[in-house]
Short mmCIF file of C-alpha atoms and ligand atoms in Angstrom, two decimals:
data_model
loop_
_atom_site.label_atom_id
_atom_site.label_comp_id
_atom_site.label_asym_id
_atom_site.label_seq_id
_atom_site.Cartn_x
_atom_site.Cartn_y
_atom_site.Cartn_z
CA MET A 1 -25.55 -21.22 -18.76
CA SER A 2 -22.46 -18.52 -18.80
CA ASP A 3 -22.83 -15.57 -16.75
CA GLY A 4 -23.81 -12.48 -18.44
CA PRO A 5 -25.22 -9.36 -17.24
CA THR A 6 -27.13 -9.36 -20.84
CA TYR A 7 -29.69 -11.97 -19.97
CA GLY A 8 -33.07 -10.50 -18.93
CA PHE A 9 -35.04 -11.15 -15.86
CA ASP A 10 -37.15 -13.83 -17.53
CA THR A 11 -34.15 -15.72 -18.64
CA LEU A 12 -32.26 -15.38 -15.46
CA GLN A 13 -35.28 -16.56 -13.16
CA ILE A 14 -35.02 -19.91 -14.98
CA HIS A 15 -31.38 -20.24 -15.55
CA ALA A 16 -29.13 -18.43 -13.02
CA GLY A 17 -26.96 -20.48 -10.81
CA ALA A 18 -28.02 -23.62 -12.48
CA ARG A 19 -26.39 -25.94 -14.90
CA PRO A 20 -26.85 -29.50 -15.99
CA ASP A 21 -25.82 -31.79 -13.21
CA PRO A 22 -22.19 -32.65 -13.91
CA ALA A 23 -22.63 -36.36 -12.68
CA THR A 24 -25.75 -37.38 -14.55
CA GLY A 25 -26.87 -34.45 -16.81
CA ALA A 26 -30.13 -34.45 -15.10
CA ARG A 27 -31.70 -30.91 -16.38
CA GLN A 28 -33.54 -29.85 -13.45
CA THR A 29 -31.39 -28.99 -10.55
CA PRO A 30 -31.25 -32.37 -8.32
CA ILE A 31 -32.01 -32.41 -4.63
CA TYR A 32 -28.85 -33.06 -3.14
CA GLN A 33 -30.25 -34.80 0.05
CA THR A 34 -27.03 -35.56 1.91
CA THR A 35 -25.61 -34.17 5.25
CA ALA A 36 -21.86 -34.49 4.25
CA TYR A 37 -19.46 -34.39 1.46
CA VAL A 38 -16.56 -36.70 0.98
CA PHE A 39 -13.02 -35.08 1.17
CA ARG A 40 -10.65 -35.82 -1.58
CA ASP A 41 -7.80 -36.17 1.13
CA ALA A 42 -6.84 -35.00 4.36
CA ASP A 43 -5.36 -31.62 2.86
CA HIS A 44 -8.46 -30.85 0.78
CA ALA A 45 -10.42 -31.05 4.40
CA ALA A 46 -8.00 -28.87 6.09
CA ALA A 47 -8.21 -26.43 3.27
CA LEU A 48 -11.96 -26.25 3.16
CA PHE A 49 -12.06 -25.84 7.05
CA ASN A 50 -9.62 -22.89 6.75
CA LEU A 51 -11.53 -21.18 4.17
CA GLN A 52 -8.87 -21.52 1.79
CA GLU A 53 -10.84 -23.20 -0.92
CA VAL A 54 -14.56 -23.10 -1.65
CA GLY A 55 -16.40 -26.43 -1.58
CA PHE A 56 -18.95 -28.59 0.44
CA ILE A 57 -18.26 -29.75 4.04
CA TYR A 58 -21.52 -30.25 5.80
CA SER A 59 -25.07 -29.50 4.94
CA ARG A 60 -25.47 -27.09 7.92
CA LEU A 61 -23.13 -24.72 6.15
CA THR A 62 -23.47 -25.46 2.29
CA ASN A 63 -25.71 -27.61 -0.14
CA PRO A 64 -25.40 -27.87 -3.75
CA THR A 65 -29.12 -27.22 -4.23
CA VAL A 66 -29.44 -24.55 -1.65
CA ALA A 67 -26.15 -23.11 -3.61
CA VAL A 68 -28.17 -22.84 -6.60
CA LEU A 69 -30.87 -20.89 -5.19
CA GLN A 70 -28.53 -18.52 -3.38
CA GLU A 71 -26.79 -17.94 -6.88
CA ARG A 72 -30.46 -17.22 -8.35
CA VAL A 73 -31.64 -14.91 -5.78
CA ALA A 74 -28.49 -13.01 -5.52
CA THR A 75 -28.52 -12.73 -9.64
CA LEU A 76 -32.14 -11.52 -9.54
CA GLU A 77 -31.43 -8.91 -7.07
CA GLY A 78 -28.18 -7.88 -8.60
CA GLY A 79 -26.01 -8.74 -5.49
CA VAL A 80 -22.51 -10.49 -5.49
CA GLY A 81 -23.77 -13.30 -2.94
CA ALA A 82 -26.41 -14.76 -0.89
CA VAL A 83 -27.16 -16.83 2.08
CA CYS A 84 -30.34 -18.76 2.19
CA CYS A 85 -31.67 -19.74 5.59
CA SER A 86 -34.61 -21.63 7.37
CA SER A 87 -37.17 -18.69 7.24
CA GLY A 88 -37.52 -14.99 6.65
CA HIS A 89 -37.24 -14.44 10.31
CA ALA A 90 -34.00 -16.16 10.32
CA ALA A 91 -32.70 -14.24 7.41
CA GLN A 92 -33.33 -10.95 9.66
CA ILE A 93 -31.27 -12.34 12.70
CA MET A 94 -28.70 -13.53 10.18
CA ALA A 95 -28.55 -10.04 8.55
CA LEU A 96 -28.09 -8.27 11.66
CA PHE A 97 -26.08 -10.71 13.36
CA PRO A 98 -22.33 -9.72 11.88
CA LEU A 99 -23.41 -6.10 12.43
CA MET A 100 -24.74 -5.89 15.85
CA GLY A 101 -23.20 -6.43 19.12
CA PRO A 102 -24.46 -5.72 22.83
CA GLY A 103 -25.54 -2.04 23.06
CA CYS A 104 -25.97 -1.62 19.33
CA ASN A 105 -29.47 -0.57 17.70
CA VAL A 106 -31.15 -0.87 14.25
CA VAL A 107 -33.40 2.19 13.29
CA ALA A 108 -36.43 0.26 11.87
CA SER A 109 -39.57 1.42 9.95
CA THR A 110 -42.82 1.52 11.93
CA ARG A 111 -44.33 -0.12 8.79
CA LEU A 112 -43.15 -3.46 9.10
CA TYR A 113 -44.61 -7.31 9.24
CA GLY A 114 -45.88 -7.38 12.83
CA GLY A 115 -43.86 -10.62 13.52
CA THR A 116 -40.67 -8.37 12.85
CA VAL A 117 -41.94 -5.32 15.10
CA THR A 118 -42.00 -8.26 17.64
CA GLN A 119 -38.86 -9.77 16.74
CA PHE A 120 -37.10 -6.20 17.01
CA SER A 121 -39.00 -4.71 19.87
CA GLN A 122 -38.75 -7.95 22.05
CA THR A 123 -36.70 -10.91 21.16
CA ILE A 124 -33.54 -9.24 20.01
CA LYS A 125 -33.29 -7.42 23.50
CA ARG A 126 -32.08 -11.11 24.73
CA PHE A 127 -28.93 -10.60 22.74
CA GLY A 128 -28.49 -7.09 24.20
CA TRP A 129 -29.71 -5.38 20.70
CA SER A 130 -32.31 -2.89 20.50
CA ALA A 131 -34.66 -1.22 17.62
CA LYS A 132 -35.75 2.59 17.39
CA PHE A 133 -38.96 2.62 15.29
CA VAL A 134 -39.44 5.62 13.02
CA ASP A 135 -41.58 6.67 10.40
CA THR A 136 -39.26 5.96 7.40
CA ASP A 137 -41.12 8.49 5.19
CA ASP A 138 -39.98 11.16 7.65
CA LEU A 139 -36.14 11.27 6.66
CA ASP A 140 -35.34 13.80 9.44
CA ALA A 141 -36.72 11.55 11.90
CA VAL A 142 -34.48 8.88 10.89
CA LYS A 143 -31.63 11.10 11.01
CA ALA A 144 -32.24 11.88 14.37
CA ALA A 145 -32.77 8.38 15.43
CA ILE A 146 -29.32 7.42 14.05
CA ASP A 147 -26.77 7.56 17.02
CA ASP A 148 -23.34 6.23 17.31
CA ASN A 149 -24.51 2.88 18.30
CA THR A 150 -26.81 2.41 15.30
CA ARG A 151 -25.43 -0.39 13.02
CA ALA A 152 -28.38 -0.37 10.40
CA VAL A 153 -31.34 0.92 8.92
CA PHE A 154 -34.12 -1.52 8.19
CA CYS A 155 -37.44 -1.20 6.07
CA GLU A 156 -39.57 -3.15 3.82
CA SER A 157 -39.85 -2.16 0.02
CA VAL A 158 -43.58 -2.90 -0.28
CA ALA A 159 -44.43 -2.91 3.58
CA ASN A 160 -46.58 -5.67 5.05
CA PRO A 161 -49.56 -5.35 5.57
CA GLY A 162 -50.46 -1.82 4.21
CA GLY A 163 -48.74 -2.39 0.87
CA TYR A 164 -47.16 1.23 1.47
CA VAL A 165 -44.08 1.86 -0.74
CA THR A 166 -40.79 2.94 0.44
CA ASP A 167 -38.40 5.39 -1.07
CA ILE A 168 -35.45 3.20 -0.90
CA ARG A 169 -33.04 5.84 -2.62
CA ALA A 170 -34.01 8.39 -0.32
CA LEU A 171 -33.59 6.29 2.93
CA ALA A 172 -30.20 4.84 1.44
CA ASP A 173 -28.73 8.45 1.17
CA VAL A 174 -29.50 8.88 4.80
CA ALA A 175 -27.77 5.68 5.81
CA ASP A 176 -24.86 6.27 3.43
CA ALA A 177 -24.26 9.65 5.13
CA ALA A 178 -24.15 7.91 8.54
CA GLN A 179 -21.88 5.16 7.11
CA ILE A 180 -24.29 2.28 8.15
CA PRO A 181 -25.87 -0.06 5.82
CA LEU A 182 -29.56 0.00 4.73
CA ILE A 183 -31.45 -3.63 4.68
CA VAL A 184 -34.35 -3.84 2.89
CA ASP A 185 -37.11 -6.54 3.31
CA ASN A 186 -37.88 -7.06 -0.29
CA THR A 187 -40.31 -10.08 0.35
CA SER A 188 -43.90 -8.44 -0.83
CA ALA A 189 -42.14 -6.69 -3.98
CA THR A 190 -39.77 -9.32 -5.12
CA PRO A 191 -36.77 -8.47 -7.54
CA TYR A 192 -39.20 -8.34 -10.35
CA LEU A 193 -41.00 -5.32 -8.97
CA CYS A 194 -38.25 -3.60 -7.09
CA ARG A 195 -34.20 -4.01 -6.75
CA PRO A 196 -33.29 -2.46 -3.91
CA ILE A 197 -29.48 -2.81 -4.43
CA GLU A 198 -29.96 -0.58 -7.48
CA GLN A 199 -31.43 2.09 -5.36
CA GLY A 200 -28.46 2.09 -2.77
CA ALA A 201 -29.45 -0.90 -0.36
CA THR A 202 -26.65 -2.86 0.99
CA LEU A 203 -28.32 -5.99 2.19
CA VAL A 204 -31.79 -7.29 1.04
CA VAL A 205 -33.62 -9.98 3.00
CA HIS A 206 -36.37 -12.21 1.95
CA SER A 207 -38.92 -14.42 3.47
CA THR A 208 -38.74 -16.93 0.27
CA THR A 209 -41.87 -18.59 2.04
CA LYS A 210 -43.73 -16.00 -0.06
CA TYR A 211 -43.64 -14.80 -3.65
CA LEU A 212 -40.30 -16.36 -4.53
CA THR A 213 -41.58 -19.99 -3.83
CA GLY A 214 -45.00 -18.52 -4.78
CA ASN A 215 -47.46 -21.40 -3.55
CA GLY A 216 -47.28 -21.74 0.02
CA THR A 217 -45.22 -24.88 0.31
CA VAL A 218 -42.10 -24.22 2.07
CA THR A 219 -40.44 -21.72 4.73
CA GLY A 220 -37.27 -20.12 3.91
CA GLY A 221 -35.19 -16.97 3.94
CA CYS A 222 -32.44 -15.28 2.18
CA ILE A 223 -29.95 -12.64 2.65
CA VAL A 224 -28.43 -10.83 -0.45
CA ASP A 225 -25.33 -8.80 -0.25
CA SER A 226 -24.77 -5.86 -2.67
CA GLY A 227 -20.93 -6.36 -1.95
CA GLN A 228 -20.73 -2.60 -2.14
CA PHE A 229 -20.63 -1.68 1.50
CA ASP A 230 -16.90 -0.69 3.17
CA TRP A 231 -17.02 -2.80 6.44
CA SER A 232 -13.69 -1.29 7.54
CA ALA A 233 -14.00 2.22 6.90
CA SER A 234 -15.94 3.30 10.19
CA GLY A 235 -14.51 0.49 12.85
CA LYS A 236 -18.38 -0.13 13.55
CA PHE A 237 -18.30 -3.67 11.93
CA PRO A 238 -15.46 -5.48 13.89
CA SER A 239 -16.92 -9.04 12.93
CA LEU A 240 -16.15 -8.29 9.42
CA SER A 241 -13.18 -6.01 9.69
CA GLU A 242 -11.35 -7.38 12.72
CA PRO A 243 -9.43 -10.79 13.14
CA GLU A 244 -11.71 -13.61 13.64
CA PRO A 245 -10.62 -16.15 16.47
CA ALA A 246 -12.41 -19.06 15.40
CA TYR A 247 -10.45 -18.85 12.09
CA HIS A 248 -6.74 -18.18 13.25
CA GLY A 249 -7.42 -14.37 13.25
CA LEU A 250 -8.58 -14.34 9.56
CA LYS A 251 -10.07 -10.84 8.51
CA PHE A 252 -13.40 -11.41 6.47
CA HIS A 253 -13.27 -8.07 4.94
CA GLU A 254 -9.49 -7.89 4.15
CA THR A 255 -9.80 -11.74 2.86
CA PHE A 256 -12.98 -12.01 0.95
CA GLY A 257 -13.62 -8.32 -0.14
CA PRO A 258 -17.02 -7.81 -1.40
CA LEU A 259 -17.93 -11.36 -0.62
CA ALA A 260 -17.02 -10.77 3.28
CA PHE A 261 -20.77 -10.59 4.15
CA THR A 262 -21.65 -13.47 2.17
CA PHE A 263 -18.62 -15.53 3.46
CA HIS A 264 -19.38 -14.62 6.98
CA GLY A 265 -23.01 -15.45 6.86
CA ILE A 266 -21.87 -19.09 5.84
CA ALA A 267 -18.87 -19.53 8.11
CA ILE A 268 -19.93 -18.13 10.96
CA GLY A 269 -23.78 -17.41 10.64
CA LEU A 270 -24.86 -20.79 9.54
CA ARG A 271 -22.27 -22.57 11.41
CA ASP A 272 -22.87 -21.09 14.69
CA LEU A 273 -26.69 -20.29 14.45
CA GLY A 274 -27.75 -23.28 12.42
CA MET A 275 -30.60 -21.70 10.82
CA THR A 276 -30.15 -23.64 7.57
CA MET A 277 -32.52 -24.08 4.54
CA ASN A 278 -32.98 -27.71 3.74
CA PRO A 279 -32.35 -28.86 0.28
CA GLN A 280 -36.18 -29.93 -0.31
CA ALA A 281 -37.19 -26.46 0.38
CA ALA A 282 -34.59 -25.06 -1.85
CA HIS A 283 -35.99 -27.40 -4.53
CA TYR A 284 -39.35 -25.98 -3.98
CA THR A 285 -38.43 -22.30 -4.09
CA LEU A 286 -36.29 -22.89 -7.23
CA MET A 287 -39.43 -24.29 -8.99
CA GLY A 288 -41.36 -21.24 -7.98
CA ILE A 289 -38.88 -18.68 -9.04
CA GLU A 290 -39.02 -20.01 -12.35
CA THR A 291 -42.24 -18.00 -12.93
CA LEU A 292 -41.89 -15.53 -10.82
CA SER A 293 -42.15 -12.70 -13.31
CA LEU A 294 -45.37 -14.26 -14.85
CA ARG A 295 -47.14 -14.36 -11.52
CA MET A 296 -46.05 -10.94 -10.26
CA GLN A 297 -47.46 -9.49 -13.26
CA ARG A 298 -50.91 -11.28 -12.63
CA HIS A 299 -50.74 -10.51 -8.97
CA VAL A 300 -50.38 -6.79 -9.88
CA GLU A 301 -53.08 -6.94 -12.51
CA ASN A 302 -55.34 -8.65 -10.20
CA ALA A 303 -54.79 -6.49 -7.17
CA GLU A 304 -55.34 -3.40 -9.24
CA LYS A 305 -58.87 -4.68 -10.34
CA VAL A 306 -59.67 -5.66 -6.84
CA ALA A 307 -58.39 -2.60 -5.19
CA ALA A 308 -60.33 -0.41 -7.67
CA TRP A 309 -63.65 -2.37 -7.01
CA LEU A 310 -63.21 -2.12 -3.24
CA GLU A 311 -62.39 1.61 -3.18
CA ALA A 312 -65.91 2.13 -5.06
CA ASP A 313 -67.77 0.09 -2.75
CA PRO A 314 -69.86 1.93 -0.18
CA ARG A 315 -69.22 -0.99 2.57
CA VAL A 316 -65.60 -0.23 2.39
CA ASP A 317 -63.94 2.78 4.36
CA TYR A 318 -60.80 2.81 2.62
CA VAL A 319 -58.14 0.80 0.35
CA THR A 320 -54.20 1.08 1.17
CA TYR A 321 -53.20 -0.07 -2.21
CA ALA A 322 -50.37 2.19 -3.28
CA GLY A 323 -51.19 1.15 -6.70
CA LEU A 324 -54.45 3.08 -6.67
CA PRO A 325 -54.31 6.46 -8.56
CA SER A 326 -56.00 7.92 -5.44
CA SER A 327 -53.25 6.66 -3.08
CA PRO A 328 -51.16 9.14 -1.27
CA TYR A 329 -48.13 6.80 -2.42
CA ALA A 330 -49.30 7.14 -5.89
CA GLU A 331 -46.44 9.41 -7.20
CA ARG A 332 -43.94 7.57 -5.45
CA ALA A 333 -45.21 4.08 -6.56
CA GLN A 334 -44.86 5.18 -10.33
CA ARG A 335 -41.41 6.78 -9.75
CA CYS A 336 -40.01 3.71 -7.58
CA TYR A 337 -42.07 0.80 -8.69
CA PRO A 338 -42.92 1.34 -12.25
CA LYS A 339 -44.20 -2.25 -12.59
CA GLY A 340 -46.47 -2.23 -9.91
CA THR A 341 -46.76 -2.43 -6.15
CA GLY A 342 -47.70 -6.12 -5.75
CA GLY A 343 -50.87 -8.06 -4.51
CA LEU A 344 -50.75 -7.05 -0.88
CA PHE A 345 -53.07 -4.39 0.62
CA THR A 346 -55.51 -3.63 3.29
CA PHE A 347 -58.94 -2.31 3.37
CA ALA A 348 -61.10 -0.96 6.24
CA VAL A 349 -64.65 -2.64 6.57
CA LYS A 350 -67.48 -0.41 7.84
CA GLY A 351 -68.78 -2.24 11.00
CA GLY A 352 -65.16 -2.32 12.43
CA TYR A 353 -63.50 -5.49 14.20
CA ASP A 354 -66.87 -7.58 14.26
CA ALA A 355 -67.44 -6.92 10.32
CA CYS A 356 -63.91 -8.01 9.89
CA VAL A 357 -64.42 -11.14 11.62
CA LYS A 358 -67.65 -11.77 9.65
CA LEU A 359 -65.89 -11.36 6.32
CA VAL A 360 -63.15 -13.53 7.00
CA ASN A 361 -65.45 -16.32 7.76
CA ALA A 362 -67.89 -15.71 4.80
CA LEU A 363 -65.27 -15.75 2.31
CA GLU A 364 -65.32 -18.75 0.00
CA ILE A 365 -62.27 -18.38 -2.67
CA PHE A 366 -60.09 -16.45 -0.10
CA SER A 367 -58.40 -18.48 2.50
CA HIS A 368 -58.04 -17.25 5.90
CA VAL A 369 -54.48 -17.95 6.53
CA ALA A 370 -51.33 -16.35 8.00
CA ASN A 371 -49.45 -15.94 4.96
CA LEU A 372 -48.84 -14.02 1.65
CA GLY A 373 -47.58 -14.46 -1.73
CA ASP A 374 -49.48 -17.47 -2.85
CA THR A 375 -51.03 -18.29 -5.84
CA ARG A 376 -54.32 -18.42 -3.91
CA SER A 377 -55.98 -15.19 -2.49
CA LEU A 378 -55.58 -15.17 1.09
CA ILE A 379 -57.11 -12.85 3.60
CA ILE A 380 -56.28 -12.33 7.41
CA HIS A 381 -57.39 -10.11 9.97
CA SER A 382 -54.27 -8.92 11.28
CA ALA A 383 -55.26 -7.25 14.45
CA SER A 384 -56.60 -10.60 15.88
CA THR A 385 -53.61 -12.53 14.65
CA THR A 386 -50.37 -11.85 13.08
CA HIS A 387 -50.38 -8.09 14.70
CA ARG A 388 -52.15 -9.29 18.04
CA GLN A 389 -49.10 -9.07 20.35
CA LEU A 390 -48.83 -5.05 19.31
CA THR A 391 -50.41 -2.34 21.15
CA LEU A 392 -53.27 -0.29 19.35
CA GLU A 393 -50.68 2.34 18.73
CA GLN A 394 -48.50 -0.13 17.11
CA GLN A 395 -51.18 -1.61 15.29
CA GLU A 396 -52.21 1.47 13.91
CA ALA A 397 -48.64 2.41 12.94
CA ALA A 398 -48.18 -0.63 10.94
CA GLY A 399 -51.49 -0.35 9.13
CA ALA A 400 -53.20 -3.07 11.02
CA ALA A 401 -56.05 -1.51 12.97
CA PRO A 402 -58.88 -3.52 14.29
CA ASN A 403 -61.26 -2.48 11.49
CA VAL A 404 -58.74 -3.57 8.72
CA VAL A 405 -58.21 -6.83 6.87
CA ARG A 406 -54.98 -7.70 4.66
CA VAL A 407 -55.36 -9.32 1.59
CA SER A 408 -52.91 -11.08 -0.84
CA ILE A 409 -54.36 -11.04 -4.06
CA GLY A 410 -53.79 -14.19 -5.87
CA ILE A 411 -53.65 -14.95 -9.62
CA GLU A 412 -57.19 -16.58 -10.06
CA ASP A 413 -59.88 -14.91 -12.32
CA PRO A 414 -60.13 -11.47 -11.01
CA ASP A 415 -64.18 -11.33 -11.41
CA ASP A 416 -64.46 -14.62 -9.33
CA LEU A 417 -62.37 -12.77 -6.54
CA ILE A 418 -64.63 -9.77 -6.65
CA ALA A 419 -67.74 -11.76 -6.76
CA ASP A 420 -66.47 -13.61 -3.51
CA LEU A 421 -65.66 -10.25 -1.67
CA ASP A 422 -69.08 -8.78 -2.76
CA GLN A 423 -70.98 -11.89 -1.15
CA ALA A 424 -69.02 -11.87 1.79
CA LEU A 425 -69.21 -8.13 2.45
CA ALA A 426 -72.99 -8.64 2.03
CA LYS A 427 -72.92 -11.04 4.93
CA ALA A 428 -70.37 -8.66 6.78
CA THR A 429 -72.25 -5.71 6.90
CA ALA A 430 -75.74 -6.89 6.87
C1 LIG B 1 -42.51 -8.80 4.91
C2 LIG B 1 -42.30 -9.98 5.92
N1 LIG B 1 -40.80 -10.43 6.16
C3 LIG B 1 -40.66 -11.34 6.81
C4 LIG B 1 -41.42 -12.33 7.27
C5 LIG B 1 -41.04 -13.70 8.05
O1 LIG B 1 -40.86 -14.89 7.07
P1 LIG B 1 -41.12 -16.22 7.70
O2 LIG B 1 -42.47 -16.30 8.06
O3 LIG B 1 -40.58 -16.85 6.31
O4 LIG B 1 -39.97 -16.18 8.77
C6 LIG B 1 -42.95 -12.24 6.89
C7 LIG B 1 -43.96 -13.18 7.10
O5 LIG B 1 -44.98 -12.96 6.82
C8 LIG B 1 -43.35 -11.10 6.06
O6 LIG B 1 -44.48 -10.94 5.42
#
């Protein structure tokens, strides 16, 4: 299909980036299961290695199946380019890598996936980077946390596990004023429910493992670049604005303009960090994305029904779903997420930790797994699993207190999901 901003989301989720295979006419994007690509001649090879010509060299850097997925996600997010990688966690490191250096920090929301809190509070210290966690609803606290060494603000649009919703526009204004990029993890919302770039985000990261693939088959990640950030203005981003020794002094921003971040992600990030997505994974994710809008509509519809039922149940203390009219986030949800706030939320079970453990054991349709964004309904007791490395204070700040379970509502018959929760709650609170 020819490029055109006139196509709707439902069309783009099927067609963007893909065209019939030029060699065979295959309608579905083939899985290019190859490590390397034959150069036309020695000059062609040299031009590719000098970044003077765009093409395929080696599948650690680029692969035609993965390239289709990159273009598809970039288009759906409204970005200029994207880099896919091996997991959502890889995408986060890949997003920070060109921005940070020893002594630099990222100002991050307290409401993040527990694995991200661990990655940011522990692992990135090994690179000499650090994170400052703030409540991103408190814009003054965000402003106060940003210092001369801050290189990015990081949040989730719809936060895992609580399903809390972020006012991206307000946060982007703070980041803009400080001349630093806002990075939004849009995993739980997906571009169907939220397009962070339209609200001022510089970069969007995804765990494609979740809703984009949609059925729990492969891990993957993606970083989408808005192409709108001036990497040279402040002198804070030398990897993008200054000469790159490994490419004979090439300056990424000067040479590639709005595509600087994307080219850097491939030519330096994937080349040297090697967190590459394999073409099989890209294939599964491309299959999943074709039905993204249909699934997200159903995830939202089901989550609204299940959350409302749970809220009315006396065995449940509270439900955090931002799509409930009673949520403190209801106004923001309607303003910033008019198509709904996704399928992810937590609820607190009367009876605390023990009741939560009994509940997850008693459920029959819900699977007890460390994943979200599947067609199947999933549940997890975060405090004893994904968030167990965190302190009690961090668990509570992240919405994963010991009396809370997280659900990822699937696209099954909602009455069956409610019946399953009903029988399991009876056993958990007997
Ligand atoms: C919101 C969010 N971001 C990032 C990740 C990390 O993704 P992955 O497991 O693909 O590394 C997860 C995983 O659960 C997540 O929920």
